[in-house]
Coordinates of C-alpha atoms in Angstrom, one line a residue:
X1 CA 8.6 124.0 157.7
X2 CA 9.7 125.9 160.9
X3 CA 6.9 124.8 162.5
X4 CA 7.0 120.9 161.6
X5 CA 10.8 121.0 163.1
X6 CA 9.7 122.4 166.0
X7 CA 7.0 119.8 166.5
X8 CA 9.8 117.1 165.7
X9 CA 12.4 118.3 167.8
X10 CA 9.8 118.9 170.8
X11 CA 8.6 114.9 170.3
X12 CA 12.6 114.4 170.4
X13 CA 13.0 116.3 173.2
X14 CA 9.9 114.7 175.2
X15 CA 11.1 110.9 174.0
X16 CA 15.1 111.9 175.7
X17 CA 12.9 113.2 178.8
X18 CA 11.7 109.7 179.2
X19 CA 14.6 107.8 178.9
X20 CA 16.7 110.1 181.5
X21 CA 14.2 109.0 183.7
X22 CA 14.3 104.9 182.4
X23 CA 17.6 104.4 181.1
X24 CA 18.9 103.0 184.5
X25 CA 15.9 99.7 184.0
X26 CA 16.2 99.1 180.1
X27 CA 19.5 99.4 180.0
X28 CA 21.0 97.1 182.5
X29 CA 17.9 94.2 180.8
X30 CA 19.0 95.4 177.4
X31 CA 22.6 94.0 178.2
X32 CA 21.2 91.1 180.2
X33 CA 19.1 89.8 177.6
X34 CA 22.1 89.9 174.7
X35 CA 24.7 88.2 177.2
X36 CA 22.2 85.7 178.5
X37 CA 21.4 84.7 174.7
X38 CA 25.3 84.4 173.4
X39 CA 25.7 81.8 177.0
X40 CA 22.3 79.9 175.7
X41 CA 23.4 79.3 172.4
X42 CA 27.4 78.7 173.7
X43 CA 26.0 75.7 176.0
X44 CA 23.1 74.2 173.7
X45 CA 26.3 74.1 171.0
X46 CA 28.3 72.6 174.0
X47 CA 25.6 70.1 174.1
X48 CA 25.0 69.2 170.5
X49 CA 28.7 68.4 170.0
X50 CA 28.4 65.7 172.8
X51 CA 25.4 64.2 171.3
X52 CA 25.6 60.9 169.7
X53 CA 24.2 59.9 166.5
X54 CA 23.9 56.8 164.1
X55 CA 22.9 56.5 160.7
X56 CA 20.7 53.6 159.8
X57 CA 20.5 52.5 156.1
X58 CA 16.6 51.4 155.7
X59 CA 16.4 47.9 153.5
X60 CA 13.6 46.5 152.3
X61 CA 12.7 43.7 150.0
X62 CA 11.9 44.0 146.0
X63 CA 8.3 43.0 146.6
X64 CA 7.2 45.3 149.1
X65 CA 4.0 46.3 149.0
X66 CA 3.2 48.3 151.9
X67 CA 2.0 51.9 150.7
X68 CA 3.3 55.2 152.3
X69 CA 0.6 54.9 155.4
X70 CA 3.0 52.4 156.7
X71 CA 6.0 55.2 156.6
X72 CA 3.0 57.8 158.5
X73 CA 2.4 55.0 161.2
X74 CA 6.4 55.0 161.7
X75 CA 6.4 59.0 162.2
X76 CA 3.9 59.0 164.5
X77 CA 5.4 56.4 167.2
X78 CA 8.3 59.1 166.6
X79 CA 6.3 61.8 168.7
X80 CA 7.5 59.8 171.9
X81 CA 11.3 61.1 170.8
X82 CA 10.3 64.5 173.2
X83 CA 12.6 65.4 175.3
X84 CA 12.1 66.7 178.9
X85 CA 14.3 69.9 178.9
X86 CA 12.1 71.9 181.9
X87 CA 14.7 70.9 185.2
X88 CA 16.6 74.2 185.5
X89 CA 20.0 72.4 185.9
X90 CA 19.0 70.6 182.6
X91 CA 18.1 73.6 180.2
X92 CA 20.4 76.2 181.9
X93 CA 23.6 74.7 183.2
X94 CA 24.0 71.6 180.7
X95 CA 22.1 73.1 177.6
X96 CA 19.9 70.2 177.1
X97 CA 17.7 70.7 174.1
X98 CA 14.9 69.0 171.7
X99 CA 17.2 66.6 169.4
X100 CA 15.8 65.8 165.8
X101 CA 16.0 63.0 163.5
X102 CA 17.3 63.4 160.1
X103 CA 15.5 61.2 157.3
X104 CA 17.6 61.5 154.0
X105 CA 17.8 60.0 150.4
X106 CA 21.1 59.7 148.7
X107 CA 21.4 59.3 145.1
X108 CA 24.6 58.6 143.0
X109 CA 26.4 56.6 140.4
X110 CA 26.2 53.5 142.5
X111 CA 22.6 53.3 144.0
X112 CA 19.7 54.6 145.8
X113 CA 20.2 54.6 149.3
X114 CA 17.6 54.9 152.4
X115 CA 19.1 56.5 155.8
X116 CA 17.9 57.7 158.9
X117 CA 20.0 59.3 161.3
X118 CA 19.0 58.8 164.7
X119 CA 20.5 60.1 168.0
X120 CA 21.9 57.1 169.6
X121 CA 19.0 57.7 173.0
X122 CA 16.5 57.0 170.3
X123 CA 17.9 54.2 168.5
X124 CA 15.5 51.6 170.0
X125 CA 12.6 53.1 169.2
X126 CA 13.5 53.5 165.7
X127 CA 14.3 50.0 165.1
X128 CA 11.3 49.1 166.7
X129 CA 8.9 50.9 165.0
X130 CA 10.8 50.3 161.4
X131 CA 10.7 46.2 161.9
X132 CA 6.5 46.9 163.2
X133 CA 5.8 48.1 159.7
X134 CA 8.2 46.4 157.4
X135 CA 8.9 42.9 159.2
X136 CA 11.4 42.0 156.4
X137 CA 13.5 45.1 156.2
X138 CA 16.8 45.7 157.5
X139 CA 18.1 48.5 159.4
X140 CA 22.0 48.4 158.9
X141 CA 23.9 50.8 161.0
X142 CA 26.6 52.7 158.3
X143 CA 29.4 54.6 158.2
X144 CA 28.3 58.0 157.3
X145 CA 28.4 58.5 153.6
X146 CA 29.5 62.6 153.6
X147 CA 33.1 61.3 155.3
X148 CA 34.0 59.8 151.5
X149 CA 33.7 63.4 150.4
X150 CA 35.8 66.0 150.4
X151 CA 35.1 69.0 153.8
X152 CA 35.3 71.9 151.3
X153 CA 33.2 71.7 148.4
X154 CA 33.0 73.9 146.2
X155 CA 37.1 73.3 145.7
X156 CA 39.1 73.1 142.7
X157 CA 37.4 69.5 141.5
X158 CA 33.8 69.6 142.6
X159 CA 30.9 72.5 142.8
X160 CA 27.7 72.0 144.4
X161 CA 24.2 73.7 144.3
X162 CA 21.7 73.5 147.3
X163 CA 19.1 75.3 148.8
X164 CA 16.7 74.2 152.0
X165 CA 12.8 74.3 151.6
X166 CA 10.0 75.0 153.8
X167 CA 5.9 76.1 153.4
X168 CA 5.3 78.9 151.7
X169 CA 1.9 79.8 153.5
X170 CA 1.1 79.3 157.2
X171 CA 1.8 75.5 158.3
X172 CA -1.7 74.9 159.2
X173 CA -2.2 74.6 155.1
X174 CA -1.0 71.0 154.2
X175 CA 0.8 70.2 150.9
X176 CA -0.2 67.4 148.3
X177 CA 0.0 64.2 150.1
X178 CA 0.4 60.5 149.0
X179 CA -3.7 60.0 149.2
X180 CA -4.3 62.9 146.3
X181 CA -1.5 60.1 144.1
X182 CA -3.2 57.3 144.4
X183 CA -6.1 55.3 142.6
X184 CA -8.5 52.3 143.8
X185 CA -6.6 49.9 141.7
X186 CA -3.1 49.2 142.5
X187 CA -1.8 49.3 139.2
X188 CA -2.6 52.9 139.0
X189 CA -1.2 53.7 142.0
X190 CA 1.2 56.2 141.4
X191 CA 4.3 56.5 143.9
X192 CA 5.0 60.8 144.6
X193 CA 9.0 59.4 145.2
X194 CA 9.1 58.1 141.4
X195 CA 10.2 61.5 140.0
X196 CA 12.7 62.1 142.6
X197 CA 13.9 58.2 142.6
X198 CA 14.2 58.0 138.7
X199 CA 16.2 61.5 138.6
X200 CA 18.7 59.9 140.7
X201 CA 18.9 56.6 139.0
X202 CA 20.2 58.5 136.0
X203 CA 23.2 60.0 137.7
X204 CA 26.8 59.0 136.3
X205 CA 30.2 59.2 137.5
X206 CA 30.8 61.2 140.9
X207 CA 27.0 62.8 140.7
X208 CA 25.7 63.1 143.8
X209 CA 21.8 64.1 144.9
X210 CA 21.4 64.6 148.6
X211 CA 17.6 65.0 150.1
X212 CA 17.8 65.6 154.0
X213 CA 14.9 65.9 155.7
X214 CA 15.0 66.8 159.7
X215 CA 12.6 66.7 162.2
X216 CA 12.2 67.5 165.4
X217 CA 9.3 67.2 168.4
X218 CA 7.0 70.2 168.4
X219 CA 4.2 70.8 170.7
X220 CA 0.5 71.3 169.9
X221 CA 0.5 75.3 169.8
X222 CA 0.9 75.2 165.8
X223 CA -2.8 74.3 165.5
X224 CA -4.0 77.3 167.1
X225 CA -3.6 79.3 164.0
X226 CA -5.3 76.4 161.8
X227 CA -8.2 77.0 164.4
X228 CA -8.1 80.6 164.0
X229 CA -8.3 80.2 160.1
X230 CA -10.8 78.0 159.9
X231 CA -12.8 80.3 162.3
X232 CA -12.1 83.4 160.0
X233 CA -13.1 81.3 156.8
X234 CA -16.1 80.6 158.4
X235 CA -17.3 83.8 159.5
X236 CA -16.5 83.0 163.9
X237 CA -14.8 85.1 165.7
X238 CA -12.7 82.7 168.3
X239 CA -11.5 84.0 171.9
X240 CA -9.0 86.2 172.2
X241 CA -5.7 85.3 173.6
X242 CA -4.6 86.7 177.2
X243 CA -1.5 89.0 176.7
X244 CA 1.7 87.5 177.2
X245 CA 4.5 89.3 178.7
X246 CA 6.4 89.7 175.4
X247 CA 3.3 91.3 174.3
X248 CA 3.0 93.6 177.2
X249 CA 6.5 94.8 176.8
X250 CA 5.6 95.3 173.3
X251 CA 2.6 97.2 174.0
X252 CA 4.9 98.9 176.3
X253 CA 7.2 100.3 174.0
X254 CA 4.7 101.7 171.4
X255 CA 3.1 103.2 174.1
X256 CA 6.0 105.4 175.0
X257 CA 7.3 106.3 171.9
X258 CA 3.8 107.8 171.5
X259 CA 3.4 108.9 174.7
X260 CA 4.1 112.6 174.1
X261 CA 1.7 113.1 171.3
X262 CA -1.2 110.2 171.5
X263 CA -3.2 108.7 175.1
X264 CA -1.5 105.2 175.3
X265 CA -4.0 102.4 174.6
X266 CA -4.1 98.8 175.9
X267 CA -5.7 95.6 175.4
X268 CA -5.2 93.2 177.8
X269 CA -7.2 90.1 175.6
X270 CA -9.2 87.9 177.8
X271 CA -12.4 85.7 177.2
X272 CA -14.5 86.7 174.0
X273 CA -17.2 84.9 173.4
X274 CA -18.0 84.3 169.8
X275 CA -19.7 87.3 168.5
X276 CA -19.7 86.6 164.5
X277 CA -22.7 85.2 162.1
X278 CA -21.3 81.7 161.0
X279 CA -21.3 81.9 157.1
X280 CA -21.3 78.4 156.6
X281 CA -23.9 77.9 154.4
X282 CA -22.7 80.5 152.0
X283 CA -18.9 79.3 151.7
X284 CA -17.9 77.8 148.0
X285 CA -17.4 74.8 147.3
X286 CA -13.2 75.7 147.5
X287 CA -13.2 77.3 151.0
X288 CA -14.8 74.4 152.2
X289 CA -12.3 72.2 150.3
X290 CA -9.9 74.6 152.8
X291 CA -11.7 74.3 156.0
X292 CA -11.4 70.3 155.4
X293 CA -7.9 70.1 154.4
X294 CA -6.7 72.5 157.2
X295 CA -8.9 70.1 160.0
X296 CA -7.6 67.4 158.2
X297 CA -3.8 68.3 158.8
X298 CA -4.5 69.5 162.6
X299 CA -6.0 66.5 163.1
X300 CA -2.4 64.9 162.8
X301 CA 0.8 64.9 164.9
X302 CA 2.9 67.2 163.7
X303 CA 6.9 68.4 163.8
X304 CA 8.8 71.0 163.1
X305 CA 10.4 69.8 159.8
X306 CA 12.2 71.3 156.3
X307 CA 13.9 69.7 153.6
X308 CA 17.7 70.4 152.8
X309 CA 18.4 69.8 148.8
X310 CA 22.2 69.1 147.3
X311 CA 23.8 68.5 143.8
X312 CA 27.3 67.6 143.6
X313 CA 28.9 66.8 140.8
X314 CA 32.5 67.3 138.9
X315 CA 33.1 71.0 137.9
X316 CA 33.7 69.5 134.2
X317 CA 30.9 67.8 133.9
X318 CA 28.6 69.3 136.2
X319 CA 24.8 69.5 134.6
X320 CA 22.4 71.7 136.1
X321 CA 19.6 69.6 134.6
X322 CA 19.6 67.3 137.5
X323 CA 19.0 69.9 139.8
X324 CA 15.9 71.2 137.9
X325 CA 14.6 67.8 137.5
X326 CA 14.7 67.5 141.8
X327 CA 13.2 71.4 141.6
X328 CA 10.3 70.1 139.2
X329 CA 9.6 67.1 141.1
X330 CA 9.3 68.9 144.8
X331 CA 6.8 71.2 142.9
X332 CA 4.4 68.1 142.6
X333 CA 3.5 68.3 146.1
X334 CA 2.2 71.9 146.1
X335 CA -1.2 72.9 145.6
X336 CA -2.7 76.8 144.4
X337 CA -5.2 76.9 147.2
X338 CA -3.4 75.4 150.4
X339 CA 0.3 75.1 150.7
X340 CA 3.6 74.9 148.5
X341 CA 7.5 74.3 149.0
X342 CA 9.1 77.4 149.3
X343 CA 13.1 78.0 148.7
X344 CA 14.8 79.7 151.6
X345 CA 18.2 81.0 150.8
X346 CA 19.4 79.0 147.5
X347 CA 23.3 78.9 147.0
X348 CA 22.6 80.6 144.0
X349 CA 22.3 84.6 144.2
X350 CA 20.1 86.6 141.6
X351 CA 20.7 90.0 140.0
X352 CA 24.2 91.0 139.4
X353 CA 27.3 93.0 141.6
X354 CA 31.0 92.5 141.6
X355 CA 31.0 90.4 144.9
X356 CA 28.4 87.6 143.0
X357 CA 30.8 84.7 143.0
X358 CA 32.5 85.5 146.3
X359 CA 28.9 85.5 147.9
X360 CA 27.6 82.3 145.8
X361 CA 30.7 80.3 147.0
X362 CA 30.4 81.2 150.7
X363 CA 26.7 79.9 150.5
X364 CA 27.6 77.1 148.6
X365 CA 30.1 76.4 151.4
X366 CA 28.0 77.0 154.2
X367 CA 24.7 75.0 153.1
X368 CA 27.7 71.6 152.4
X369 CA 28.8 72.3 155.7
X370 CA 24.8 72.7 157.5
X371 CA 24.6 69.1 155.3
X372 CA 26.8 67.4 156.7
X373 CA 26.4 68.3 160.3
X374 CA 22.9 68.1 159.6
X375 CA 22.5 71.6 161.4
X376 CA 18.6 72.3 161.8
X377 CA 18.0 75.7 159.9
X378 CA 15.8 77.4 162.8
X379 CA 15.2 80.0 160.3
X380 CA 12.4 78.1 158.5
X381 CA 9.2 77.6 160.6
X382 CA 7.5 74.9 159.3
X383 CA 5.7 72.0 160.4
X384 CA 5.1 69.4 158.5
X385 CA 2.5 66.7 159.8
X386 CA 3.1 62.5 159.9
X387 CA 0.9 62.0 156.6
X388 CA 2.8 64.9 154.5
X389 CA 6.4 63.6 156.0
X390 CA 5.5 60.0 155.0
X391 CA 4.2 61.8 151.2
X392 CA 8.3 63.1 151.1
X393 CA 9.9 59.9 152.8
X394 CA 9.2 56.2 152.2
X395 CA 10.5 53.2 150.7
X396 CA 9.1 53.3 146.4
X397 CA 6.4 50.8 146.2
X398 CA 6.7 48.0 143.9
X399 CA 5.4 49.8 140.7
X400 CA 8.5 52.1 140.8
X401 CA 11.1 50.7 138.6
X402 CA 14.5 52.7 139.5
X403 CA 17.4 50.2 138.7
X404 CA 19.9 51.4 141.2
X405 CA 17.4 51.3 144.5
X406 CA 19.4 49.0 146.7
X407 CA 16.7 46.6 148.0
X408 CA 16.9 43.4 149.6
X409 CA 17.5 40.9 146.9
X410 CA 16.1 38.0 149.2
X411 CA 14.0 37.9 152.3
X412 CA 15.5 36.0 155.7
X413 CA 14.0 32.9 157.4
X414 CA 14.0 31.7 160.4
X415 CA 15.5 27.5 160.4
X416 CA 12.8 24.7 160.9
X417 CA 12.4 23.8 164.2
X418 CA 13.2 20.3 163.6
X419 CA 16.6 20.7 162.1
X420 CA 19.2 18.6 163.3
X421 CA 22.0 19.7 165.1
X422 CA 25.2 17.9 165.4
X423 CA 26.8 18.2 169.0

């Protein structure tokens, strides 16, 4: 035992020698780097208050037709909403930052309602791209539906239950998408919004189902690690990455703290060419199933995405079955083998302590307040791609049957040309 606190306090010792001699260097970066992040977030804050929005309510007529692929054509034009944040005055004196786009179904006593809220520097495009695919829809710009509720539910009158949701597995794995719902003939075709549609078409009185989906521009780096799992599935070792500087720094670190007691050891990365036995040939039919479905979703544009989930409802009369009806139907789009919704944080808190209601209602209050500021929860890194976004948003084709979704009850024309007008 002596001899195991010697060795301990000697490593100790040897570790304090060190940083005598560093202090001075990690120190004065240590500070740095926390000051320099609390001004970042304090101007990109700055800059997200002065950013304009509007909400657009989506119409379209009873007799649409069009399936989701029209909705995945939309997202993809939607790529061209990246900003250019690289001029140093831009990202480090004003704070300028990727924007997103929040796509959002509301559900209550009075009707089914289609939004998407847009920053006001992309409202062209949206429009544009919205009339493209649906000629005879109408984008109607709204007053913002959260301002007729109250600012701090859960209050006396109303509770709330809510919870965001991301991928459970790496985003390279897609999720269930509209192609695995339907069938060659169209009256099979079955519509993955119908559950979620026909929950809210049941709602009474002052319930309220919120789905908020945001999305913002992401770059093409996510598909590395689809590469990279394909390439393990199929028996290839890809190239090794070049060490970045957070890695060296990282490297760094280990490296002293072992320094006393073990030779420090490095790998820089750098070019490997690819020294594995493809196993092809021998995978099942499942992994190959993988291997198609991952190549499939890379294939894609892609953003970084999640879905925010709220009930509201009376406290008297407030029925939990609503929520598990929206639970069970987000669960339709997950799959065993490739990729699933996952909750992050739920207002709800498990196991039981004597703070349990204190903590429920400050999450409760928090997610309300993320909804209606539409906060992007940076937390969950997900990307979802334009075929699995249209899958969760897009206007219920004509074989769903939800009374209460507001359509366009009759299509516009444009006058004969020879109509006379009286001067």
């Amino acid at each position: 035992m002596t001899t195991f606190l010697g060795i301990i306090s000697e490593i100790l010792a040897s570790i304090w020698t060190v940083f005598t001699w560093v202090w001075w260097i990690v120190l004065p970066i240590w500070i740095f780097n926390i000051l320099f992040d609390v001004y970042m977030k304090y101007i990109h804050i700055r800059f997200l208050k002065n950013a304009k929005y509007v909400l657009l309510e989506l119409r379209v007529p009873k007799d649409v037709i069009k399936t989701p692929k029209s909705m995945e054509n939309i997202f993809s034009t939607f790529h061209a909403t990246k900003m250019s944040v690289s001029d140093f005055k831009k990202k480090y004196i004003k704070g300028e930052m990727q924007l997103w786009l929040s796509l959002e179904i509301v559900g209550n006593g009075g009707g089914i309602s289609f939004y998407i809220r847009t920053p006001e520097q992309f409202r062209n495009l949206v429009e544009a791209q919205v009339y493209a695919q649906y000629p005879n829809a109408e984008l109607i710009e709204s007053q913002d539906y959260v301002e007729f509720m109250p600012n701090d539910i859960p209050n006396k009158y109303f509770d709330c239950w809510g919870a965001d949701f991301g991928l459970s597995k790496d985003s390279a794995y897609p999720i269930k998408t509209y192609e695995y719902f339907e069938e060659v003939k169209e009256e099979k075709r079955i519509d993955p919004l119908s559950s979620i549609v026909e929950t809210m078409s049941k709602l009474k009185g002052d319930q309220k189902i919120w789905l908020q989906i945001l999305i913002k521009y992401t770059d093409e780096k996510w598909k590395e690690a689809g590469d990279e799992i394909v390439n393990k599935l199929a028996g290839k070792k890809g190239p090794k990455k070049e060490m970045g500087l957070g890695e060296f720094v990282g490297q760094f670190a280990v490296n002293l703290a072992k320094a006393p007691v073990v030779l420090p050891e490095w790998d820089f990365g750098g070019d490997n060419k690819d020294e594995g036995t493809s196993k092809v040939s021998h995978l099942t039919q499942g992994e190959k199933d993988i291997i198609e479905a991952i190549q499939n979703k890379t294939a894609k544009l892609g953003f970084e995405s999640f879905i925010r989930f709220l009930y509201i409802d009376k406290r008297d009369t407030f029925n939990r079955q609503n929520i598990n009806s929206i639970m069970g139907a987000l669960q339709q789009f997950s799959t065993q083998n490739l990729n699933a919704l996952k909750v992050y944080k739920p207002t709800s808190c498990s196991g039981k302590h004597p703070f349990k209601p204190q903590k429920e209602f400050l999450k409760k209050r928090l997610l309300y307040i993320a909804y209606r500021l539409r906060i992007f929860n940076f937390g969950v890194k997900s990307i979802f791609n334009t075929e699995e976004l249209a899958t969760l948003y897009h206007f219920p084709i004509m074989t769903v049957e939800a009374p209460f979704l507001r359509r366009i009850e009759a299509k516009k024309g444009e006058p004969p040309i020879n109509l006379p007008i009286s001067e």
